[in-house]
Amino acid sequence: MIYEILTQYVEPEKRDEYVKVFGDILKKANYAGSHGIKFFTNIEDPSRVIVMLEWDSVEAHTQHRGTPTHNAMREATARYQTQKSDGGHFIAHDVKKS
């Protein structure tokens, strides 16, 4: 399992609408190889949103780039963003309490 983690910036007054719209689009897209979506809204900076998507692999994610569904998602969400997203693919390393 890999995680695509994005930092995004939106207009604070439209943040909740953005999370709903983006979440609905991702659920409906039902991308093969995608298993979960989480949004983290920042308390100190209401314009900042972290998006975390779970994928089988980097390839499972990148196979959707450029498809009509992906392009429509990008178009619908871009109008909310105030600057370019920053992110990448990550592997989680769990640390267990003793």
Coordinates of N, CA and C in Angstrom, one line a residue:
M1 N 0.9 -1.2 0.0 CA 0.0 0.0 0.0 C 0.9 1.2 0.0
I2 N 0.6 2.2 -0.9 CA 1.3 3.5 -0.9 C 0.2 4.5 -0.7
Y3 N 0.7 5.7 -0.3 CA -0.2 6.8 0.0 C 0.2 8.0 -0.8
E4 N -0.7 8.5 -1.5 CA -0.6 9.8 -2.2 C -1.0 10.9 -1.3
I5 N -0.1 11.8 -0.9 CA -0.4 12.8 0.0 C -0.2 14.2 -0.6
L6 N -1.2 15.0 -0.6 CA -1.2 16.3 -1.3 C -1.4 17.4 -0.3
T7 N -0.7 18.5 -0.4 CA -1.0 19.7 0.4 C -1.6 20.6 -0.6
Q8 N -2.8 21.1 -0.3 CA -3.5 22.0 -1.2 C -4.0 23.2 -0.4
Y9 N -4.1 24.3 -1.2 CA -4.6 25.6 -0.6 C -5.8 26.1 -1.3
V10 N -6.8 26.4 -0.5 CA -8.1 26.9 -1.1 C -8.6 28.1 -0.3
E11 N -9.6 28.8 -0.9 CA -10.1 29.9 -0.2 C -10.8 29.4 1.1
P12 N -10.5 30.0 2.3 CA -11.0 29.4 3.5 C -12.5 29.3 3.6
E13 N -13.2 30.3 3.0 CA -14.7 30.3 3.0 C -15.3 29.2 2.1
K14 N -14.5 28.6 1.2 CA -14.9 27.6 0.3 C -14.3 26.2 0.6
R15 N -13.6 26.1 1.8 CA -12.9 24.9 2.1 C -13.9 23.7 2.3
D16 N -14.9 23.9 3.0 CA -15.9 22.8 3.3 C -16.5 22.3 2.0
E17 N -16.9 23.3 1.1 CA -17.5 22.9 -0.2 C -16.5 22.2 -1.0
Y18 N -15.2 22.6 -1.0 CA -14.1 21.9 -1.8 C -14.0 20.5 -1.3
V19 N -13.9 20.2 0.0 CA -13.8 18.9 0.5 C -14.9 18.0 0.1
K20 N -16.1 18.6 0.1 CA -17.3 17.8 -0.3 C -17.3 17.5 -1.8
V21 N -17.0 18.5 -2.6 CA -17.0 18.3 -4.1 C -15.9 17.3 -4.4
F22 N -14.7 17.5 -3.9 CA -13.6 16.6 -4.3 C -13.8 15.2 -3.8
G23 N -14.3 15.1 -2.6 CA -14.6 13.7 -2.0 C -15.7 13.0 -2.9
D24 N -16.7 13.7 -3.2 CA -17.8 13.1 -4.1 C -17.3 12.7 -5.4
I25 N -16.4 13.5 -6.0 CA -15.9 13.1 -7.3 C -15.0 11.9 -7.2
L26 N -14.2 11.8 -6.2 CA -13.3 10.7 -6.0 C -14.1 9.4 -5.7
K27 N -15.1 9.5 -4.9 CA -16.0 8.3 -4.7 C -16.6 7.8 -5.9
K28 N -17.2 8.7 -6.7 CA -17.8 8.4 -8.0 C -16.9 7.8 -9.0
A29 N -15.6 8.3 -9.0 CA -14.6 7.9 -10.0 C -14.3 6.4 -9.8
N30 N -14.3 6.0 -8.5 CA -14.1 4.6 -8.2 C -12.8 4.1 -8.9
Y31 N -11.7 4.8 -8.8 CA -10.5 4.4 -9.5 C -10.0 3.0 -9.1
A32 N -9.7 2.2 -10.1 CA -9.1 0.9 -9.8 C -7.8 1.0 -9.0
G33 N -7.6 0.3 -8.0 CA -6.4 0.3 -7.2 C -6.4 1.4 -6.1
S34 N -7.5 2.1 -6.0 CA -7.7 3.1 -4.9 C -8.5 2.5 -3.8
H35 N -8.1 2.7 -2.5 CA -8.8 2.1 -1.4 C -9.4 3.0 -0.4
G36 N -8.9 4.3 -0.3 CA -9.4 5.1 0.7 C -9.0 6.6 0.4
I37 N -9.8 7.5 1.0 CA -9.6 8.9 0.8 C -9.8 9.5 2.2
K38 N -8.8 10.4 2.6 CA -9.0 11.2 3.8 C -8.6 12.6 3.5
F39 N -9.4 13.5 4.1 CA -9.1 14.9 4.0 C -8.7 15.4 5.4
F40 N -7.7 16.2 5.6 CA -7.3 16.8 6.8 C -7.4 18.3 6.6
T41 N -8.3 19.0 7.4 CA -8.4 20.4 7.3 C -7.6 21.0 8.5
N42 N -6.8 22.0 8.2 CA -5.9 22.6 9.1 C -6.6 23.6 10.1
I43 N -6.4 23.4 11.3 CA -7.0 24.3 12.3 C -6.4 25.7 12.3
E44 N -5.1 25.8 12.3 CA -4.4 27.0 12.4 C -4.4 27.8 11.0
D45 N -4.5 27.1 9.9 CA -4.6 27.8 8.6 C -5.8 27.2 7.8
P46 N -6.9 27.8 7.9 CA -8.1 27.3 7.3 C -8.1 27.2 5.7
S47 N -7.0 27.7 5.1 CA -6.9 27.6 3.7 C -6.1 26.3 3.3
R48 N -5.6 25.6 4.3 CA -4.7 24.5 4.0 C -5.5 23.2 4.2
V49 N -5.4 22.3 3.2 CA -6.0 21.0 3.2 C -5.0 19.9 2.8
I50 N -5.0 18.9 3.6 CA -4.1 17.7 3.2 C -5.1 16.6 2.7
V51 N -4.8 16.0 1.6 CA -5.6 15.0 1.0 C -4.7 13.7 1.0
M52 N -5.2 12.6 1.5 CA -4.5 11.4 1.5 C -5.3 10.3 0.8
L53 N -4.7 9.7 -0.2 CA -5.4 8.6 -1.0 C -4.5 7.3 -0.8
E54 N -5.2 6.2 -0.6 CA -4.5 4.9 -0.5 C -4.6 4.2 -1.9
W55 N -3.4 3.8 -2.3 CA -3.3 3.1 -3.6 C -2.6 1.8 -3.5
D56 N -2.9 0.8 -4.4 CA -2.1 -0.4 -4.4 C -0.6 -0.1 -4.7
S57 N -0.4 0.8 -5.7 CA 1.0 1.1 -6.1 C 1.0 2.5 -6.8
V58 N 2.2 3.0 -7.0 CA 2.3 4.2 -7.8 C 1.7 4.0 -9.2
E59 N 1.9 2.9 -9.8 CA 1.3 2.6 -11.1 C -0.2 2.6 -11.1
A60 N -0.8 2.0 -10.0 CA -2.2 2.0 -9.9 C -2.8 3.5 -9.9
H61 N -2.0 4.4 -9.3 CA -2.5 5.8 -9.4 C -2.2 6.4 -10.7
T62 N -1.0 6.3 -11.2 CA -0.7 7.0 -12.5 C -1.4 6.5 -13.7
Q63 N -1.9 5.3 -13.7 CA -2.7 4.8 -14.8 C -3.9 5.6 -15.1
H64 N -4.4 6.4 -14.2 CA -5.6 7.1 -14.4 C -5.3 8.5 -14.9
R65 N -4.1 9.0 -14.8 CA -3.7 10.3 -15.3 C -4.1 10.5 -16.8
G66 N -4.7 11.6 -17.1 CA -5.0 11.9 -18.5 C -6.3 11.3 -19.0
T67 N -7.0 10.4 -18.2 CA -8.2 9.8 -18.6 C -9.3 10.9 -18.5
P68 N -10.4 10.8 -19.2 CA -11.5 11.7 -19.2 C -12.0 12.0 -17.7
T69 N -12.1 10.9 -16.9 CA -12.6 11.0 -15.5 C -11.6 11.8 -14.7
H70 N -10.3 11.5 -14.9 CA -9.2 12.3 -14.1 C -9.2 13.7 -14.6
N71 N -9.3 14.0 -15.9 CA -9.3 15.4 -16.4 C -10.5 16.2 -15.8
A72 N -11.6 15.5 -15.8 CA -12.8 16.2 -15.3 C -12.7 16.5 -13.8
M73 N -12.1 15.6 -13.0 CA -11.8 15.8 -11.6 C -10.9 17.0 -11.4
R74 N -9.8 17.1 -12.2 CA -8.8 18.2 -12.1 C -9.5 19.5 -12.4
E75 N -10.3 19.5 -13.4 CA -11.0 20.7 -13.8 C -12.0 21.2 -12.8
A76 N -12.7 20.3 -12.2 CA -13.7 20.7 -11.2 C -13.1 21.2 -9.9
T77 N -11.9 20.6 -9.5 CA -11.3 21.0 -8.3 C -10.3 22.2 -8.4
A78 N -9.8 22.4 -9.6 CA -8.8 23.5 -9.8 C -9.4 24.9 -9.5
R79 N -10.7 25.1 -9.7 CA -11.3 26.4 -9.4 C -11.3 26.8 -8.0
Y80 N -11.1 25.8 -7.1 CA -11.1 26.1 -5.6 C -9.7 26.4 -5.1
Q81 N -8.7 25.9 -5.9 CA -7.3 26.0 -5.4 C -6.7 27.4 -5.6
T82 N -6.0 27.9 -4.6 CA -5.4 29.2 -4.7 C -3.9 29.2 -5.1
Q83 N -3.4 28.0 -5.1 CA -2.0 27.7 -5.6 C -1.8 26.3 -5.9
K84 N -0.8 26.0 -6.6 CA -0.5 24.6 -7.1 C -0.3 23.7 -5.9
S85 N -0.9 22.4 -6.1 CA -0.7 21.4 -5.1 C 0.7 21.0 -5.0
D86 N 1.1 20.5 -3.8 CA 2.4 19.9 -3.5 C 2.2 18.5 -2.9
G87 N 2.9 17.5 -3.4 CA 2.7 16.2 -2.9 C 3.5 15.2 -3.5
G88 N 3.2 13.9 -3.2 CA 4.0 12.8 -3.7 C 3.4 11.5 -3.2
H89 N 4.1 10.4 -3.5 CA 3.7 9.1 -3.0 C 4.6 8.7 -1.9
F90 N 4.0 8.1 -0.9 CA 4.7 7.7 0.4 C 4.4 6.3 0.8
I91 N 5.4 5.7 1.5 CA 5.2 4.4 2.2 C 5.1 4.7 3.7
A92 N 4.2 4.1 4.3 CA 4.0 4.3 5.8 C 4.9 3.4 6.6
H93 N 5.4 3.9 7.6 CA 6.2 3.1 8.5 C 5.6 3.2 9.9
D94 N 5.0 2.2 10.4 CA 4.3 2.2 11.7 C 5.3 2.1 12.8
V95 N 5.1 2.9 13.9 CA 5.9 2.8 15.1 C 5.0 2.3 16.2
K96 N 5.3 1.2 16.8 CA 4.4 0.7 17.8 C 4.9 1.1 19.2
K97 N 4.0 1.4 20.0 CA 4.3 1.7 21.4 C 4.7 0.4 22.1
S98 N 5.7 0.5 23.0 CA 6.1 -0.8 23.7 C 5.2 -1.0 25.0

